[in-house]
mmCIF file of C-alpha atoms in Angstrom:
data_model
loop_
_atom_site.group_PDB
_atom_site.id
_atom_site.type_symbol
_atom_site.label_atom_id
_atom_site.label_comp_id
_atom_site.label_asym_id
_atom_site.label_seq_id
_atom_site.Cartn_x
_atom_site.Cartn_y
_atom_site.Cartn_z
ATOM 1 C CA MET A 121 0.063 0.104 -0.148
ATOM 2 C CA LEU A 122 1.455 3.176 -0.489
ATOM 3 C CA THR A 123 -0.036 5.834 1.412
ATOM 4 C CA ILE A 124 -0.051 9.643 0.031
ATOM 5 C CA GLY A 125 -0.976 13.368 1.136
ATOM 6 C CA TYR A 126 -1.828 16.479 -0.613
ATOM 7 C CA ILE A 127 -0.790 20.007 -0.045
ATOM 8 C CA GLY A 128 -4.003 22.056 -1.737
ATOM 9 C CA ASN A 129 -7.439 21.590 -1.506
ATOM 10 C CA GLY A 130 -8.882 22.732 -5.006
ATOM 11 C CA LYS A 131 -9.438 22.172 -8.539
ATOM 12 C CA SER A 132 -6.446 20.509 -9.496
ATOM 13 C CA THR A 133 -6.795 18.062 -6.128
ATOM 14 C CA ASN A 134 -10.004 17.665 -6.771
ATOM 15 C CA ARG A 135 -10.905 17.045 -10.151
ATOM 16 C CA TYR A 136 -7.365 15.866 -11.768
ATOM 17 C CA HIS A 137 -5.904 13.467 -9.082
ATOM 18 C CA LEU A 138 -8.482 12.463 -6.658
ATOM 19 C CA PRO A 139 -11.217 10.747 -8.773
ATOM 20 C CA PHE A 140 -8.216 8.900 -10.403
ATOM 21 C CA VAL A 141 -6.315 7.707 -7.100
ATOM 22 C CA LEU A 142 -9.651 6.687 -5.399
ATOM 23 C CA GLN A 143 -9.734 4.093 -8.028
ATOM 24 C CA ARG A 144 -6.608 2.137 -7.297
ATOM 25 C CA GLU A 145 -6.827 -0.410 -4.718
ATOM 26 C CA ASN A 146 -3.112 -0.110 -3.824
ATOM 27 C CA ILE A 147 -3.142 3.612 -3.041
ATOM 28 C CA ARG A 148 -4.260 5.161 0.395
ATOM 29 C CA VAL A 149 -5.130 8.931 0.652
ATOM 30 C CA LYS A 150 -4.724 9.572 4.307
ATOM 31 C CA THR A 151 -4.300 13.803 4.914
ATOM 32 C CA VAL A 152 -5.374 16.778 2.695
ATOM 33 C CA TYR A 153 -3.764 19.863 3.659
ATOM 34 C CA GLN A 154 -5.743 23.200 3.365
ATOM 35 C CA ARG A 155 -4.546 26.558 4.215
ATOM 36 C CA ASN A 156 -7.878 28.172 4.929
ATOM 37 C CA SER A 157 -11.174 25.909 5.885
ATOM 38 C CA LYS A 158 -13.155 28.407 5.168
ATOM 39 C CA ASN A 159 -12.669 28.625 1.582
ATOM 40 C CA GLU A 160 -13.516 25.155 1.179
ATOM 41 C CA LYS A 161 -15.415 24.654 -2.155
ATOM 42 C CA TRP A 162 -15.381 20.776 -2.637
ATOM 43 C CA ALA A 163 -17.102 17.876 -0.909
ATOM 44 C CA ARG A 164 -14.674 16.391 1.408
ATOM 45 C CA ILE A 165 -14.067 12.627 1.082
ATOM 46 C CA LYS A 166 -15.000 10.156 3.322
ATOM 47 C CA GLY A 167 -11.957 8.251 5.361
ATOM 48 C CA VAL A 168 -9.596 11.216 4.489
ATOM 49 C CA ASN A 169 -8.332 13.817 7.414
ATOM 50 C CA TYR A 170 -8.875 17.300 6.351
ATOM 51 C CA THR A 171 -5.873 19.819 8.175
ATOM 52 C CA SER A 172 -5.041 23.308 8.146
ATOM 53 C CA ASN A 173 -1.698 22.036 10.040
ATOM 54 C CA LEU A 174 0.914 21.626 7.200
ATOM 55 C CA ASP A 175 3.317 19.835 9.965
ATOM 56 C CA GLU A 176 0.974 17.222 10.791
ATOM 57 C CA LEU A 177 1.100 16.439 6.818
ATOM 58 C CA LEU A 178 4.695 16.701 6.927
ATOM 59 C CA ASN A 179 5.558 14.615 10.104
ATOM 60 C CA ASP A 180 3.163 12.100 9.338
ATOM 61 C CA GLU A 181 5.439 8.950 9.061
ATOM 62 C CA GLU A 182 2.744 6.604 7.276
ATOM 63 C CA ILE A 183 2.694 9.081 4.590
ATOM 64 C CA GLN A 184 5.373 7.921 1.850
ATOM 65 C CA LEU A 185 4.399 10.573 -0.709
ATOM 66 C CA ILE A 186 3.190 14.396 -0.312
ATOM 67 C CA VAL A 187 1.570 15.772 -3.843
ATOM 68 C CA VAL A 188 1.774 19.322 -4.061
ATOM 69 C CA CYS A 189 -1.183 20.909 -5.924
ATOM 70 C CA THR A 190 -1.182 24.550 -5.371
ATOM 71 C CA LEU A 191 -0.622 27.747 -7.832
ATOM 72 C CA HIS A 192 2.858 27.499 -9.370
ATOM 73 C CA ASN A 193 4.242 30.066 -7.856
ATOM 74 C CA SER A 194 4.645 27.960 -4.502
ATOM 75 C CA HIS A 195 5.612 24.760 -6.226
ATOM 76 C CA TYR A 196 9.115 25.146 -5.533
ATOM 77 C CA GLU A 197 9.027 25.954 -1.823
ATOM 78 C CA TYR A 198 6.615 23.100 -1.266
ATOM 79 C CA ALA A 199 8.632 20.789 -2.705
ATOM 80 C CA LYS A 200 11.523 21.609 -0.939
ATOM 81 C CA MET A 201 9.953 21.444 2.274
ATOM 82 C CA VAL A 202 8.406 18.162 1.663
ATOM 83 C CA LEU A 203 11.527 16.501 0.200
ATOM 84 C CA GLU A 204 13.653 17.836 3.524
ATOM 85 C CA HIS A 205 10.821 16.088 5.650
ATOM 86 C CA GLY A 206 12.165 12.561 3.657
ATOM 87 C CA LYS A 207 9.138 12.416 1.385
ATOM 88 C CA ASN A 208 8.731 11.504 -2.316
ATOM 89 C CA CYS A 209 7.135 14.311 -4.050
ATOM 90 C CA LEU A 210 4.657 14.707 -6.886
ATOM 91 C CA VAL A 211 4.509 18.132 -8.212
ATOM 92 C CA GLU A 212 1.630 19.541 -10.378
ATOM 93 C CA LYS A 213 2.590 21.292 -13.722
ATOM 94 C CA PRO A 214 4.192 23.377 -14.997
ATOM 95 C CA PHE A 215 6.859 22.000 -12.289
ATOM 96 C CA MET A 216 8.866 24.735 -11.577
ATOM 97 C CA GLU A 217 8.976 28.524 -12.753
ATOM 98 C CA THR A 218 12.796 28.619 -13.852
ATOM 99 C CA LEU A 219 14.896 25.619 -14.947
ATOM 100 C CA GLU A 220 17.531 26.419 -11.917
ATOM 101 C CA GLN A 221 15.126 25.723 -9.642
ATOM 102 C CA ALA A 222 13.970 22.269 -11.350
ATOM 103 C CA LYS A 223 17.682 21.371 -11.470
ATOM 104 C CA GLU A 224 18.163 22.306 -7.496
ATOM 105 C CA ILE A 225 14.361 20.663 -6.782
ATOM 106 C CA PHE A 226 16.200 17.400 -9.095
ATOM 107 C CA ALA A 227 19.718 17.395 -7.057
ATOM 108 C CA LEU A 228 18.167 17.553 -3.322
ATOM 109 C CA ALA A 229 15.796 14.659 -4.269
ATOM 110 C CA LYS A 230 18.708 12.395 -5.658
ATOM 111 C CA GLU A 231 20.675 13.676 -2.368
ATOM 112 C CA LYS A 232 18.195 12.434 -0.170
ATOM 113 C CA GLY A 233 17.167 9.457 -1.982
ATOM 114 C CA LEU A 234 13.586 9.952 -2.934
ATOM 115 C CA VAL A 235 11.214 9.963 -6.078
ATOM 116 C CA LEU A 236 10.452 13.689 -7.160
ATOM 117 C CA GLU A 237 8.361 13.711 -10.291
ATOM 118 C CA ALA A 238 6.207 16.026 -12.368
ATOM 119 C CA TYR A 239 2.761 15.205 -12.768
ATOM 120 C CA GLN A 240 2.614 14.787 -16.626
ATOM 121 C CA ASN A 241 -1.378 13.499 -16.779
ATOM 122 C CA ARG A 242 -1.561 14.467 -20.604
ATOM 123 C CA ARG A 243 1.088 11.584 -21.679
ATOM 124 C CA PHE A 244 -2.151 9.312 -20.751
ATOM 125 C CA ASP A 245 -4.510 11.304 -23.005
ATOM 126 C CA SER A 246 -6.481 9.000 -25.428
ATOM 127 C CA ASP A 247 -5.721 11.389 -28.743
ATOM 128 C CA PHE A 248 -2.101 10.998 -28.040
ATOM 129 C CA LEU A 249 -2.246 7.079 -26.837
ATOM 130 C CA THR A 250 -4.304 6.924 -30.431
ATOM 131 C CA VAL A 251 -1.702 9.166 -32.709
ATOM 132 C CA GLN A 252 1.105 6.611 -31.179
ATOM 133 C CA LYS A 253 -0.825 3.451 -31.943
ATOM 134 C CA VAL A 254 -1.275 4.525 -35.725
ATOM 135 C CA ILE A 255 2.363 5.692 -36.044
ATOM 136 C CA GLU A 256 3.686 2.401 -34.462
ATOM 137 C CA SER A 257 1.160 0.496 -37.118
ATOM 138 C CA GLY A 258 3.379 1.437 -39.883
ATOM 139 C CA LYS A 259 0.625 2.468 -42.334
ATOM 140 C CA LEU A 260 2.167 6.266 -42.630
ATOM 141 C CA GLY A 261 5.458 5.451 -43.804
ATOM 142 C CA GLU A 262 8.318 7.503 -42.808
ATOM 143 C CA LEU A 263 7.011 10.243 -40.344
ATOM 144 C CA LEU A 264 7.554 13.542 -41.971
ATOM 145 C CA GLU A 265 5.059 16.181 -39.880
ATOM 146 C CA LEU A 266 3.258 15.929 -36.674
ATOM 147 C CA GLU A 267 0.926 19.144 -35.830
ATOM 148 C CA MET A 268 -0.329 19.289 -32.609
ATOM 149 C CA HIS A 269 -3.053 22.021 -31.480
ATOM 150 C CA PHE A 270 -4.303 23.561 -27.965
ATOM 151 C CA ASP A 271 -6.699 25.978 -28.684
ATOM 152 C CA TYR A 272 -9.375 27.977 -27.368
ATOM 153 C CA TYR A 273 -11.477 30.594 -28.317
ATOM 154 C CA ARG A 274 -11.315 32.605 -24.619
ATOM 155 C CA PRO A 275 -10.020 36.503 -25.474
ATOM 156 C CA GLU A 276 -11.501 37.835 -21.980
ATOM 157 C CA VAL A 277 -8.490 35.829 -20.456
ATOM 158 C CA PRO A 278 -5.821 37.697 -22.119
ATOM 159 C CA GLU A 279 -7.873 40.780 -22.398
ATOM 160 C CA ALA A 280 -8.180 41.009 -18.702
ATOM 161 C CA VAL A 281 -4.080 40.850 -17.992
ATOM 162 C CA THR A 282 -2.517 44.343 -18.112
ATOM 163 C CA SER A 283 0.712 43.533 -17.244
ATOM 164 C CA PHE A 284 3.298 40.721 -18.331
ATOM 165 C CA ASP A 285 4.332 37.651 -15.711
ATOM 166 C CA PRO A 286 6.576 35.199 -18.141
ATOM 167 C CA TYR A 287 5.133 32.079 -15.371
ATOM 168 C CA SER A 288 1.524 32.614 -15.809
ATOM 169 C CA SER A 289 2.242 32.991 -19.302
ATOM 170 C CA TYR A 290 0.235 30.732 -21.815
ATOM 171 C CA LEU A 291 3.432 28.817 -22.965
ATOM 172 C CA TYR A 292 4.222 28.031 -19.365
ATOM 173 C CA GLY A 293 0.232 26.900 -18.641
ATOM 174 C CA HIS A 294 -0.296 25.195 -21.494
ATOM 175 C CA GLY A 295 3.151 24.389 -23.300
ATOM 176 C CA CYS A 296 3.771 22.197 -20.359
ATOM 177 C CA HIS A 297 0.901 19.286 -21.518
ATOM 178 C CA THR A 298 1.974 19.152 -25.521
ATOM 179 C CA LEU A 299 5.606 19.799 -25.001
ATOM 180 C CA ASP A 300 5.944 17.124 -22.672
ATOM 181 C CA GLN A 301 3.862 14.801 -25.100
ATOM 182 C CA VAL A 302 6.761 15.131 -27.613
ATOM 183 C CA ILE A 303 9.594 15.004 -25.218
ATOM 184 C CA SER A 304 8.015 12.103 -24.097
ATOM 185 C CA TYR A 305 7.763 9.563 -27.540
ATOM 186 C CA PHE A 306 10.279 11.391 -29.737
ATOM 187 C CA GLY A 307 13.318 12.618 -27.141
ATOM 188 C CA LYS A 308 15.316 15.829 -27.532
ATOM 189 C CA PRO A 309 15.029 17.166 -30.987
ATOM 190 C CA ASP A 310 17.915 18.346 -33.243
ATOM 191 C CA ASP A 311 16.744 21.574 -33.228
ATOM 192 C CA ILE A 312 13.850 24.205 -32.119
ATOM 193 C CA HIS A 313 12.133 27.230 -34.000
ATOM 194 C CA TYR A 314 10.192 29.411 -31.421
ATOM 195 C CA ASP A 315 7.384 31.677 -31.968
ATOM 196 C CA VAL A 316 6.083 33.002 -28.967
ATOM 197 C CA ARG A 317 3.952 36.047 -28.865
ATOM 198 C CA GLN A 318 1.779 38.371 -27.239
ATOM 199 C CA LEU A 319 -1.204 39.329 -29.488
ATOM 200 C CA LEU A 320 -2.341 42.148 -27.520
ATOM 201 C CA GLY A 321 1.147 43.884 -27.391
ATOM 202 C CA THR A 322 4.392 44.379 -25.353
ATOM 203 C CA GLY A 323 3.162 44.434 -21.608
ATOM 204 C CA ARG A 324 0.642 42.081 -22.069
ATOM 205 C CA MET A 325 -0.022 38.261 -21.599
ATOM 206 C CA ASN A 326 1.742 35.776 -24.120
ATOM 207 C CA ASP A 327 -1.322 34.135 -25.540
ATOM 208 C CA TYR A 328 -0.240 32.334 -28.938
ATOM 209 C CA PHE A 329 2.658 30.163 -29.530
ATOM 210 C CA ASP A 330 4.472 28.301 -31.970
ATOM 211 C CA ILE A 331 7.076 26.058 -31.634
ATOM 212 C CA ASP A 332 8.763 23.851 -33.965
ATOM 213 C CA LEU A 333 10.702 20.783 -33.038
ATOM 214 C CA TYR A 334 13.285 18.891 -35.592
ATOM 215 C CA TYR A 335 13.912 15.272 -35.612
ATOM 216 C CA GLY A 336 15.653 15.171 -38.462
ATOM 217 C CA LYS A 337 13.446 14.869 -41.611
ATOM 218 C CA LEU A 338 10.436 15.041 -39.139
ATOM 219 C CA LYS A 339 9.216 18.532 -37.686
ATOM 220 C CA VAL A 340 6.746 18.432 -34.954
ATOM 221 C CA SER A 341 4.794 21.757 -34.488
ATOM 222 C CA VAL A 342 3.207 22.655 -31.235
ATOM 223 C CA LYS A 343 0.943 25.225 -31.092
ATOM 224 C CA SER A 344 -2.073 27.195 -29.301
ATOM 225 C CA SER A 345 -3.985 30.191 -29.384
ATOM 226 C CA TYR A 346 -6.446 32.110 -27.298
ATOM 227 C CA PHE A 347 -7.908 33.529 -30.209
ATOM 228 C CA ARG A 348 -9.124 30.368 -32.541
ATOM 229 C CA ILE A 349 -12.949 30.862 -32.702
ATOM 230 C CA LYS A 350 -12.590 27.452 -34.181
ATOM 231 C CA GLU A 351 -10.719 24.772 -32.741
ATOM 232 C CA ARG A 352 -7.917 23.177 -35.038
ATOM 233 C CA PRO A 353 -7.575 19.417 -35.022
ATOM 234 C CA SER A 354 -5.829 18.126 -31.755
ATOM 235 C CA PHE A 355 -3.130 16.149 -34.042
ATOM 236 C CA VAL A 356 -2.429 15.784 -37.949
ATOM 237 C CA VAL A 357 0.174 13.438 -38.673
ATOM 238 C CA TYR A 358 1.730 12.955 -42.114
ATOM 239 C CA GLY A 359 3.872 10.481 -43.406
ATOM 240 C CA LYS A 360 5.249 9.551 -46.898
ATOM 241 C CA LYS A 361 2.327 7.010 -47.550
ATOM 242 C CA GLY A 362 -0.398 8.183 -45.274
ATOM 243 C CA CYS A 363 -1.660 10.781 -43.157
ATOM 244 C CA PHE A 364 -3.827 10.888 -40.025
ATOM 245 C CA VAL A 365 -6.512 12.961 -38.650
ATOM 246 C CA LYS A 366 -7.598 13.146 -34.678
ATOM 247 C CA GLU A 367 -10.256 16.383 -34.621
ATOM 248 C CA LYS A 368 -11.285 15.651 -31.218
ATOM 249 C CA LYS A 369 -9.327 15.583 -27.602
ATOM 250 C CA ASP A 370 -9.089 13.420 -25.164
ATOM 251 C CA ARG A 371 -12.296 13.664 -23.081
ATOM 252 C CA GLN A 372 -11.138 12.954 -19.566
ATOM 253 C CA GLU A 373 -11.163 16.686 -18.624
ATOM 254 C CA GLU A 374 -14.624 17.070 -20.636
ATOM 255 C CA HIS A 375 -16.348 14.435 -18.392
ATOM 256 C CA LEU A 376 -14.534 15.251 -15.283
ATOM 257 C CA LYS A 377 -16.097 19.020 -15.487
ATOM 258 C CA LEU A 378 -19.184 17.583 -15.947
ATOM 259 C CA PHE A 379 -18.539 15.472 -12.489
ATOM 260 C CA TYR A 380 -18.332 12.212 -14.349
ATOM 261 C CA MET A 381 -16.176 10.350 -12.765
ATOM 262 C CA PRO A 382 -13.824 7.525 -13.796
ATOM 263 C CA GLU A 383 -15.946 5.055 -11.768
ATOM 264 C CA ASN A 384 -17.927 5.260 -14.949
ATOM 265 C CA LYS A 385 -17.064 2.185 -17.481
ATOM 266 C CA ASP A 386 -17.517 4.931 -20.567
ATOM 267 C CA PHE A 387 -15.727 7.453 -18.558
ATOM 268 C CA GLY A 388 -13.470 9.414 -21.100
ATOM 269 C CA VAL A 389 -13.887 6.727 -23.826
ATOM 270 C CA ASP A 390 -14.389 8.082 -27.364
ATOM 271 C CA THR A 391 -17.420 7.133 -29.540
ATOM 272 C CA PHE A 392 -17.265 6.372 -32.855
ATOM 273 C CA GLU A 393 -17.732 9.930 -33.962
ATOM 274 C CA HIS A 394 -14.438 11.129 -32.095
ATOM 275 C CA TYR A 395 -12.594 8.258 -33.986
ATOM 276 C CA GLY A 396 -9.668 9.618 -35.789
ATOM 277 C CA VAL A 397 -9.230 9.009 -39.787
ATOM 278 C CA LEU A 398 -6.557 7.211 -41.283
ATOM 279 C CA THR A 399 -5.617 7.811 -44.875
ATOM 280 C CA TYR A 400 -3.011 6.091 -46.252
ATOM 281 C CA VAL A 401 -1.765 4.044 -49.556
ATOM 282 C CA ASP A 402 -1.051 -0.179 -48.914
ATOM 283 C CA SER A 403 2.046 -1.812 -50.746
ATOM 284 C CA ASN A 404 0.039 -2.456 -53.788
ATOM 285 C CA GLY A 405 -0.575 1.036 -54.590
ATOM 286 C CA ASP A 406 -4.213 1.016 -53.637
ATOM 287 C CA MET A 407 -5.899 3.798 -51.341
ATOM 288 C CA HIS A 408 -7.423 3.420 -47.909
ATOM 289 C CA GLU A 409 -9.307 5.704 -45.497
ATOM 290 C CA GLU A 410 -10.833 4.623 -42.080
ATOM 291 C CA LYS A 411 -11.853 5.110 -38.493
ATOM 292 C CA VAL A 412 -8.831 4.284 -36.116
ATOM 293 C CA LYS A 413 -10.390 3.621 -32.639
ATOM 294 C CA SER A 414 -9.199 5.692 -29.999
ATOM 295 C CA VAL A 415 -7.091 4.185 -27.201
ATOM 296 C CA LYS A 416 -8.563 4.826 -24.105
ATOM 297 C CA GLY A 417 -6.755 7.145 -21.671
ATOM 298 C CA ASP A 418 -6.242 7.311 -18.187
ATOM 299 C CA TYR A 419 -4.729 10.287 -16.105
ATOM 300 C CA GLY A 420 -4.458 7.558 -13.532
ATOM 301 C CA ARG A 421 -1.911 5.804 -14.625
ATOM 302 C CA VAL A 422 1.310 8.705 -13.597
ATOM 303 C CA TYR A 423 0.003 6.992 -10.162
ATOM 304 C CA ASP A 424 0.513 3.575 -11.221
ATOM 305 C CA ASP A 425 3.886 4.380 -12.454
ATOM 306 C CA LEU A 426 4.730 6.435 -9.161
ATOM 307 C CA TYR A 427 3.725 3.200 -7.401
ATOM 308 C CA GLU A 428 5.990 0.943 -9.130
ATOM 309 C CA THR A 429 8.870 2.999 -8.707
ATOM 310 C CA ILE A 430 8.753 3.536 -4.918
ATOM 311 C CA ILE A 431 7.013 0.487 -3.930
ATOM 312 C CA ASN A 432 8.765 -1.750 -6.281
ATOM 313 C CA GLY A 433 11.898 0.134 -7.156
ATOM 314 C CA LYS A 434 11.333 0.798 -10.986
ATOM 315 C CA ARG A 435 12.385 3.572 -12.848
ATOM 316 C CA LYS A 436 10.611 6.362 -13.219
ATOM 317 C CA THR A 437 8.178 6.954 -16.708
ATOM 318 C CA ILE A 438 8.558 10.767 -16.128
ATOM 319 C CA THR A 439 12.097 10.761 -15.730
ATOM 320 C CA ASP A 440 14.112 14.300 -14.417
ATOM 321 C CA GLU A 441 15.813 14.311 -17.637
ATOM 322 C CA GLN A 442 12.548 15.084 -19.813
ATOM 323 C CA ILE A 443 11.323 17.874 -17.495
ATOM 324 C CA ILE A 444 14.825 19.548 -17.388
ATOM 325 C CA LEU A 445 14.391 19.580 -21.197
ATOM 326 C CA GLN A 446 10.654 20.638 -20.993
ATOM 327 C CA MET A 447 11.706 23.488 -18.757
ATOM 328 C CA GLU A 448 14.674 24.796 -20.851
ATOM 329 C CA ILE A 449 12.098 25.100 -23.935
ATOM 330 C CA LEU A 450 9.840 26.914 -21.622
ATOM 331 C CA GLU A 451 12.101 29.369 -20.213
ATOM 332 C CA THR A 452 13.585 29.922 -23.883
ATOM 333 C CA GLY A 453 10.899 30.478 -25.345
ATOM 334 C CA ILE A 454 9.470 33.333 -22.641
ATOM 335 C CA LYS A 455 12.825 34.866 -22.288
ATOM 336 C CA ASP A 456 12.615 37.734 -25.043
ATOM 337 C CA LEU A 457 8.857 39.097 -23.728
ATOM 338 C CA LYS A 458 8.567 41.868 -21.713
#
């Protein structure tokens, strides 16, 4: 049994973590820390201890893993505190504010012999897993180009921000999802081209980015905007022999927002209308077009991997090197904005 606790009792903890953890029979949630119980907005979970005394959480000998689910500007402080109390630590995204912080905190974990990891749950998105299945089928042939999009039409978000904060940028807030997907599957790129903008002008929020990562002949483009009144496809993949288009995103977040939880068998599951379309030429020169059944996503797989690492000593799936590279890309992408 892996016994865990949480720092933070907001949307992150209650929407993106607990619904999945509570489905795991080998994980026990013991304590949730919240700074002020008067601000409590989520229903308490039966059998879980809620406290506003951080020391109670940090000094509990039963707790092996503490999950930091707070605003990004407190990740470094809390992660350091957790590690210094001899606990393994999982940190929400974006992992840290700077590359220097990330390197320092990983070094501390290594020195203490503890597991420290970022909550890169989007590796287990259905659309991303389905793209991997299509690539590995070989039907696309040699890969040439992959485009991935994370679009909104929410102009009110950047319009409400009147000063520039690099760590509250769109790149930090959403690039940490998509860039991690690229890094986890393709590794370190040969080269990177950055197009990171403030569409409302200097001194305003970063609200657009288009980052190209090059792997030999393959170009992977990670694109996002707050001003797309019609979303681009989630993924478009081109190879020498074919193309795969996945219009719709993973549905786990959609269902969570509706309070339709993982205990339902069809939670996060695509129906036929959500399937991507694969078009390719076979070895006889014949053209095919077919729907591809989506692979089921599961954000809780981050916890499955952590269990294996902490309890059984297996190598981490989400490695330090991958997160360091992601932080380096985020920091580089935002450095010239003011």
